[in-house]
Amino acid sequence: MGESIQIIPRIKEIHDSLSTGCKKVAAFVLDHYDSIPLLSCEELAQRIGVSDTMVIRFTKELGFHGYLEFKKSIINSSRDRVIYEGLQHMNPGKTDRFANDYMQSIVSDVEFFVNSLNYSLIDTIAKQIVSADHIYIGGLGTDTSVAVFFHNYIMKMGFRTTLITKEGHALRDALLYISPSDVLFMSSYPATWSEEKEMARIAKKRGATLITVTDSESTAMLLRSDYNISLNPSVRTFFNSYVLQMALCNLLLIKIYEQQPEKIDVSIKKYVEDSTFV
């Protein structure tokens, strides 16, 4: 029943009949709709300043059985909206110049990225990665491409690594031994889903350093990132562009190499020698 409810129109429809506490929940939901999938019932209640019971009461006023059903509905509607808006934007009937405009937007985004990047932060992140006992690299869904790319080179450079690209039990198993001396580098873009939040939660619970690539500082705050780099392309389409993420990965690899060139040279030489067939 709950998943067919259009949440925002439903809130507006019943708003006047809600209690004062439920109206506070409604206001937060309307203002932070896309953040709800990142929050548990307890976290949402704490941020609003109401009880867990009030949050659950609000979801039932909307017609849901409880908070989990309410959150699931938002997750599904958010995904559908991103896909729909992306496909609409790509509609060739809107402009014959879409492809050219899109490529120009990538050039502009890279230019802005280069000019606005905090290179001191990049140096600090590189030092954190180099000094870690073990480097965990995570990315789910389309973020898998970023995680695999970064992991592929970090491993060849001689660092102890674990790649996390699967959800559920596989995700939790991969993080079983993460510790305070370790780092989790996680790409969570352009949206953050519950399993990515779970990855971050486990890392923080174990005391590891969390480095994230997200769409905003507010997302990083929800994930409790120690270090975050925000990327926000000027054009959103059905196909996520990872040009900026890959450029960032390459920049980090350069900075990591600057930290330990001798050690990395030895590791890469060994890799090349082992890969050479006579």
Tab-separated table of C-alpha atoms in Angstrom:
chain	number	residue	atom	x	y	z
A	1	MET	CA	0.000	0.000	0.000
A	2	GLY	CA	2.630	2.508	1.113
A	3	GLU	CA	4.821	2.489	-2.003
A	4	SER	CA	2.001	3.929	-4.154
A	5	ILE	CA	1.726	7.018	-1.926
A	6	GLN	CA	2.996	10.273	-3.431
A	7	ILE	CA	4.677	11.604	-0.313
A	8	ILE	CA	5.028	15.330	-0.987
A	9	PRO	CA	1.481	15.817	-2.331
A	10	ARG	CA	0.170	13.691	0.561
A	11	ILE	CA	1.973	15.867	3.150
A	12	LYS	CA	0.470	19.010	1.657
A	13	GLU	CA	-2.959	17.386	1.558
A	14	ILE	CA	-3.062	16.469	5.269
A	15	HIS	CA	-0.790	19.182	6.667
A	16	ASP	CA	-3.478	21.247	8.391
A	17	SER	CA	-4.817	18.208	10.252
A	18	LEU	CA	-1.405	17.165	11.640
A	19	SER	CA	-0.381	17.664	15.265
A	20	THR	CA	2.311	20.215	16.084
A	21	GLY	CA	4.936	17.474	16.411
A	22	CYS	CA	4.000	15.855	13.104
A	23	LYS	CA	4.131	19.262	11.401
A	24	LYS	CA	7.752	19.605	12.565
A	25	VAL	CA	8.539	16.242	10.978
A	26	ALA	CA	6.680	17.250	7.809
A	27	ALA	CA	8.671	20.487	7.504
A	28	PHE	CA	11.974	18.646	7.804
A	29	VAL	CA	10.942	16.017	5.247
A	30	LEU	CA	9.908	18.676	2.726
A	31	ASP	CA	13.173	20.603	3.191
A	32	HIS	CA	15.505	17.560	3.276
A	33	TYR	CA	13.633	14.990	1.187
A	34	ASP	CA	16.713	13.468	-0.486
A	35	SER	CA	18.527	13.108	2.864
A	36	ILE	CA	15.894	10.811	4.408
A	37	PRO	CA	17.367	7.586	2.908
A	38	LEU	CA	20.573	8.290	4.864
A	39	LEU	CA	18.845	8.530	8.247
A	40	SER	CA	17.465	5.946	10.627
A	41	CYS	CA	14.260	6.719	12.494
A	42	GLU	CA	16.281	7.598	15.598
A	43	GLU	CA	18.660	9.862	13.661
A	44	LEU	CA	15.793	11.666	11.947
A	45	ALA	CA	14.027	12.233	15.264
A	46	GLN	CA	17.222	13.573	16.819
A	47	ARG	CA	17.840	16.018	13.975
A	48	ILE	CA	14.268	17.333	14.169
A	49	GLY	CA	14.094	17.411	17.950
A	50	VAL	CA	11.150	15.059	18.388
A	51	SER	CA	10.698	11.498	19.655
A	52	ASP	CA	11.008	8.320	17.563
A	53	THR	CA	7.326	7.738	18.282
A	54	MET	CA	6.432	11.084	16.701
A	55	VAL	CA	8.304	10.188	13.498
A	56	ILE	CA	6.508	6.837	13.288
A	57	ARG	CA	3.162	8.529	13.980
A	58	PHE	CA	3.860	10.940	11.106
A	59	THR	CA	4.591	8.100	8.648
A	60	LYS	CA	1.361	6.386	9.659
A	61	GLU	CA	-0.553	9.637	9.110
A	62	LEU	CA	0.735	9.484	5.528
A	63	GLY	CA	-0.583	5.931	5.155
A	64	PHE	CA	2.567	3.862	5.694
A	65	HIS	CA	2.868	0.934	8.116
A	66	GLY	CA	5.983	2.494	9.642
A	67	TYR	CA	9.254	4.330	9.065
A	68	LEU	CA	11.001	1.625	7.027
A	69	GLU	CA	8.205	1.502	4.476
A	70	PHE	CA	8.185	5.314	4.354
A	71	LYS	CA	11.959	5.454	3.751
A	72	LYS	CA	11.829	2.731	1.106
A	73	SER	CA	9.209	4.721	-0.776
A	74	ILE	CA	11.458	7.805	-0.776
A	75	ILE	CA	14.444	5.768	-2.008
A	76	ASN	CA	12.405	4.376	-4.907
A	77	SER	CA	10.876	7.745	-5.818
A	78	SER	CA	14.281	9.465	-5.700
A	79	ARG	CA	15.781	6.932	-8.094
A	80	ASP	CA	12.801	7.185	-10.426
A	81	ARG	CA	13.022	10.996	-10.425
A	82	VAL	CA	16.752	11.008	-11.246
A	83	ILE	CA	16.211	8.572	-14.117
A	84	TYR	CA	13.195	10.462	-15.466
A	85	GLU	CA	14.830	13.883	-15.259
A	86	GLY	CA	17.984	12.530	-16.873
A	87	LEU	CA	16.106	10.994	-19.783
A	88	GLN	CA	14.056	14.156	-20.265
A	89	HIS	CA	17.203	16.247	-20.345
A	90	MET	CA	18.674	13.979	-23.019
A	91	ASN	CA	15.594	14.234	-25.234
A	92	PRO	CA	17.025	15.103	-28.693
A	93	GLY	CA	13.820	16.972	-29.514
A	94	LYS	CA	14.712	19.696	-27.013
A	95	THR	CA	17.924	20.788	-28.698
A	96	ASP	CA	20.111	19.651	-31.567
A	97	ARG	CA	23.105	20.877	-29.625
A	98	PHE	CA	22.691	18.644	-26.591
A	99	ALA	CA	25.724	16.434	-27.288
A	100	ASN	CA	27.977	19.418	-28.006
A	101	ASP	CA	26.669	21.337	-25.000
A	102	TYR	CA	27.208	18.309	-22.808
A	103	MET	CA	30.847	17.924	-23.896
A	104	GLN	CA	31.429	21.634	-23.322
A	105	SER	CA	29.967	21.287	-19.832
A	106	ILE	CA	32.522	18.572	-19.052
A	107	VAL	CA	35.335	20.888	-20.133
A	108	SER	CA	33.915	23.634	-17.911
A	109	ASP	CA	33.526	21.244	-14.980
A	110	VAL	CA	37.127	20.061	-15.254
A	111	GLU	CA	38.317	23.657	-15.480
A	112	PHE	CA	36.321	24.614	-12.386
A	113	PHE	CA	37.590	21.502	-10.583
A	114	VAL	CA	41.212	22.383	-11.306
A	115	ASN	CA	40.830	26.034	-10.276
A	116	SER	CA	38.795	25.449	-7.110
A	117	LEU	CA	40.447	22.303	-5.746
A	118	ASN	CA	41.961	22.476	-2.278
A	119	TYR	CA	45.406	21.018	-2.993
A	120	SER	CA	46.333	21.152	0.686
A	121	LEU	CA	43.408	18.812	1.373
A	122	ILE	CA	44.594	16.480	-1.395
A	123	ASP	CA	48.071	16.374	0.185
A	124	THR	CA	46.554	15.566	3.578
A	125	ILE	CA	44.395	12.789	2.130
A	126	ALA	CA	47.404	11.320	0.317
A	127	LYS	CA	49.356	11.263	3.606
A	128	GLN	CA	46.459	9.531	5.358
A	129	ILE	CA	46.345	6.852	2.669
A	130	VAL	CA	50.106	6.294	2.665
A	131	SER	CA	50.306	6.013	6.459
A	132	ALA	CA	47.413	3.531	6.751
A	133	ASP	CA	48.120	-0.085	7.620
A	134	HIS	CA	45.394	-1.194	5.237
A	135	ILE	CA	43.463	0.730	2.579
A	136	TYR	CA	39.832	-0.189	1.992
A	137	ILE	CA	38.385	1.137	-1.257
A	138	GLY	CA	34.602	1.139	-1.655
A	139	GLY	CA	32.131	1.925	-4.388
A	140	LEU	CA	28.695	0.443	-5.077
A	141	GLY	CA	26.588	0.553	-8.222
A	142	THR	CA	28.089	2.896	-10.806
A	143	ASP	CA	30.682	3.966	-8.209
A	144	THR	CA	32.225	0.515	-8.691
A	145	SER	CA	34.100	1.865	-11.716
A	146	VAL	CA	35.844	4.483	-9.559
A	147	ALA	CA	36.677	2.008	-6.795
A	148	VAL	CA	38.078	-0.603	-9.208
A	149	PHE	CA	40.160	2.005	-11.036
A	150	PHE	CA	41.686	3.434	-7.845
A	151	HIS	CA	42.235	0.006	-6.290
A	152	ASN	CA	43.937	-1.314	-9.417
A	153	TYR	CA	46.721	1.275	-9.177
A	154	ILE	CA	47.028	1.485	-5.376
A	155	MET	CA	47.566	-2.285	-5.245
A	156	LYS	CA	50.278	-2.168	-7.911
A	157	MET	CA	51.999	0.605	-5.955
A	158	GLY	CA	52.611	-1.862	-3.127
A	159	PHE	CA	49.909	-1.025	-0.570
A	160	ARG	CA	47.740	-3.534	1.289
A	161	THR	CA	44.236	-3.091	-0.053
A	162	THR	CA	40.715	-4.486	0.016
A	163	LEU	CA	38.183	-3.671	-2.710
A	164	ILE	CA	34.510	-3.398	-1.678
A	165	THR	CA	32.003	-3.397	-4.536
A	166	LYS	CA	29.327	-5.800	-3.284
A	167	GLU	CA	26.414	-5.176	-0.954
A	168	GLY	CA	24.910	-7.142	1.906
A	169	HIS	CA	26.936	-9.779	3.729
A	170	ALA	CA	29.858	-9.400	1.305
A	171	LEU	CA	30.189	-5.733	2.305
A	172	ARG	CA	30.168	-6.514	6.010
A	173	ASP	CA	32.589	-9.434	5.587
A	174	ALA	CA	35.048	-7.214	3.698
A	175	LEU	CA	35.097	-4.759	6.619
A	176	LEU	CA	35.328	-7.416	9.318
A	177	TYR	CA	38.889	-6.530	10.333
A	178	ILE	CA	39.005	-2.805	9.603
A	179	SER	CA	40.738	-0.997	12.480
A	180	PRO	CA	41.753	2.498	13.694
A	181	SER	CA	45.018	2.281	11.774
A	182	ASP	CA	43.168	1.762	8.470
A	183	VAL	CA	41.546	4.032	5.889
A	184	LEU	CA	38.295	3.634	3.968
A	185	PHE	CA	38.262	5.583	0.685
A	186	MET	CA	34.682	5.599	-0.597
A	187	SER	CA	33.103	7.061	-3.707
A	188	SER	CA	29.441	7.830	-3.025
A	189	TYR	CA	28.156	9.833	-5.964
A	190	PRO	CA	25.876	11.297	-7.269
A	191	ALA	CA	23.554	9.974	-4.532
A	192	THR	CA	24.211	8.061	-1.329
A	193	TRP	CA	22.173	4.943	-0.598
A	194	SER	CA	21.670	2.903	2.566
A	195	GLU	CA	24.395	0.322	1.868
A	196	GLU	CA	26.976	3.058	1.326
A	197	LYS	CA	25.911	4.605	4.591
A	198	GLU	CA	26.348	1.193	6.222
A	199	MET	CA	29.878	0.966	4.831
A	200	ALA	CA	30.724	4.346	6.328
A	201	ARG	CA	29.035	3.472	9.627
A	202	ILE	CA	31.095	0.313	10.108
A	203	ALA	CA	34.353	2.116	9.302
A	204	LYS	CA	33.603	4.897	11.781
A	205	LYS	CA	32.473	2.435	14.452
A	206	ARG	CA	35.824	0.652	14.180
A	207	GLY	CA	37.747	3.933	14.386
A	208	ALA	CA	39.074	3.927	10.815
A	209	THR	CA	39.679	7.151	8.882
A	210	LEU	CA	36.866	7.800	6.386
A	211	ILE	CA	37.692	9.604	3.130
A	212	THR	CA	34.738	10.266	0.844
A	213	VAL	CA	33.954	11.618	-2.598
A	214	THR	CA	30.379	12.948	-2.557
A	215	ASP	CA	28.097	15.521	-4.156
A	216	SER	CA	28.101	17.899	-1.166
A	217	GLU	CA	29.469	18.676	2.279
A	218	SER	CA	26.043	17.971	3.791
A	219	THR	CA	26.242	14.393	2.512
A	220	ALA	CA	29.735	14.115	3.973
A	221	MET	CA	28.409	15.306	7.338
A	222	LEU	CA	25.726	12.623	7.294
A	223	LEU	CA	28.374	9.998	6.561
A	224	ARG	CA	30.625	11.496	9.288
A	225	SER	CA	33.547	11.759	6.868
A	226	ASP	CA	36.955	12.722	8.221
A	227	TYR	CA	37.940	14.113	4.818
A	228	ASN	CA	35.656	14.813	1.890
A	229	ILE	CA	35.955	16.067	-1.663
A	230	SER	CA	32.699	17.368	-3.154
A	231	LEU	CA	32.099	17.093	-6.883
A	232	ASN	CA	29.035	18.611	-8.500
A	233	PRO	CA	28.878	18.625	-12.316
A	234	SER	CA	26.876	21.359	-13.971
A	235	VAL	CA	24.818	18.912	-16.046
A	236	ARG	CA	23.077	15.798	-14.705
A	237	THR	CA	22.076	13.141	-17.240
A	238	PHE	CA	20.771	9.593	-17.247
A	239	PHE	CA	24.385	8.444	-17.672
A	240	ASN	CA	26.530	9.466	-14.711
A	241	SER	CA	29.803	11.056	-15.788
A	242	TYR	CA	32.856	10.016	-13.788
A	243	VAL	CA	35.353	12.274	-15.540
A	244	LEU	CA	35.923	14.343	-12.390
A	245	GLN	CA	36.212	11.280	-10.143
A	246	MET	CA	38.809	9.702	-12.418
A	247	ALA	CA	40.761	12.969	-12.586
A	248	LEU	CA	40.653	13.107	-8.790
A	249	CYS	CA	41.893	9.509	-8.524
A	250	ASN	CA	44.797	10.269	-10.846
A	251	LEU	CA	45.683	13.362	-8.830
A	252	LEU	CA	45.653	11.351	-5.603
A	253	LEU	CA	47.848	8.676	-7.192
A	254	ILE	CA	50.373	11.365	-8.155
A	255	LYS	CA	50.349	12.789	-4.629
A	256	ILE	CA	50.714	9.309	-3.137
A	257	TYR	CA	53.685	8.640	-5.382
A	258	GLU	CA	55.283	11.898	-4.205
A	259	GLN	CA	55.053	10.605	-0.625
A	260	GLN	CA	56.964	7.345	-1.177
A	261	PRO	CA	58.570	7.292	-4.638
A	262	GLU	CA	61.312	4.780	-3.795
A	263	LYS	CA	58.975	2.199	-2.270
A	264	ILE	CA	56.455	2.578	-5.087
A	265	ASP	CA	59.167	2.319	-7.762
A	266	VAL	CA	60.255	-1.023	-6.292
A	267	SER	CA	56.684	-2.330	-6.260
A	268	ILE	CA	55.910	-1.232	-9.808
A	269	LYS	CA	59.215	-2.660	-11.078
A	270	LYS	CA	58.377	-5.980	-9.456
A	271	TYR	CA	54.906	-5.918	-11.001
A	272	VAL	CA	56.320	-5.213	-14.469
A	273	GLU	CA	58.927	-7.964	-14.119
A	274	ASP	CA	56.314	-10.477	-12.975
A	275	SER	CA	54.086	-9.501	-15.891
A	276	THR	CA	56.805	-9.953	-18.510
A	277	PHE	CA	56.599	-13.192	-20.438
A	278	VAL	CA	59.635	-14.504	-22.293
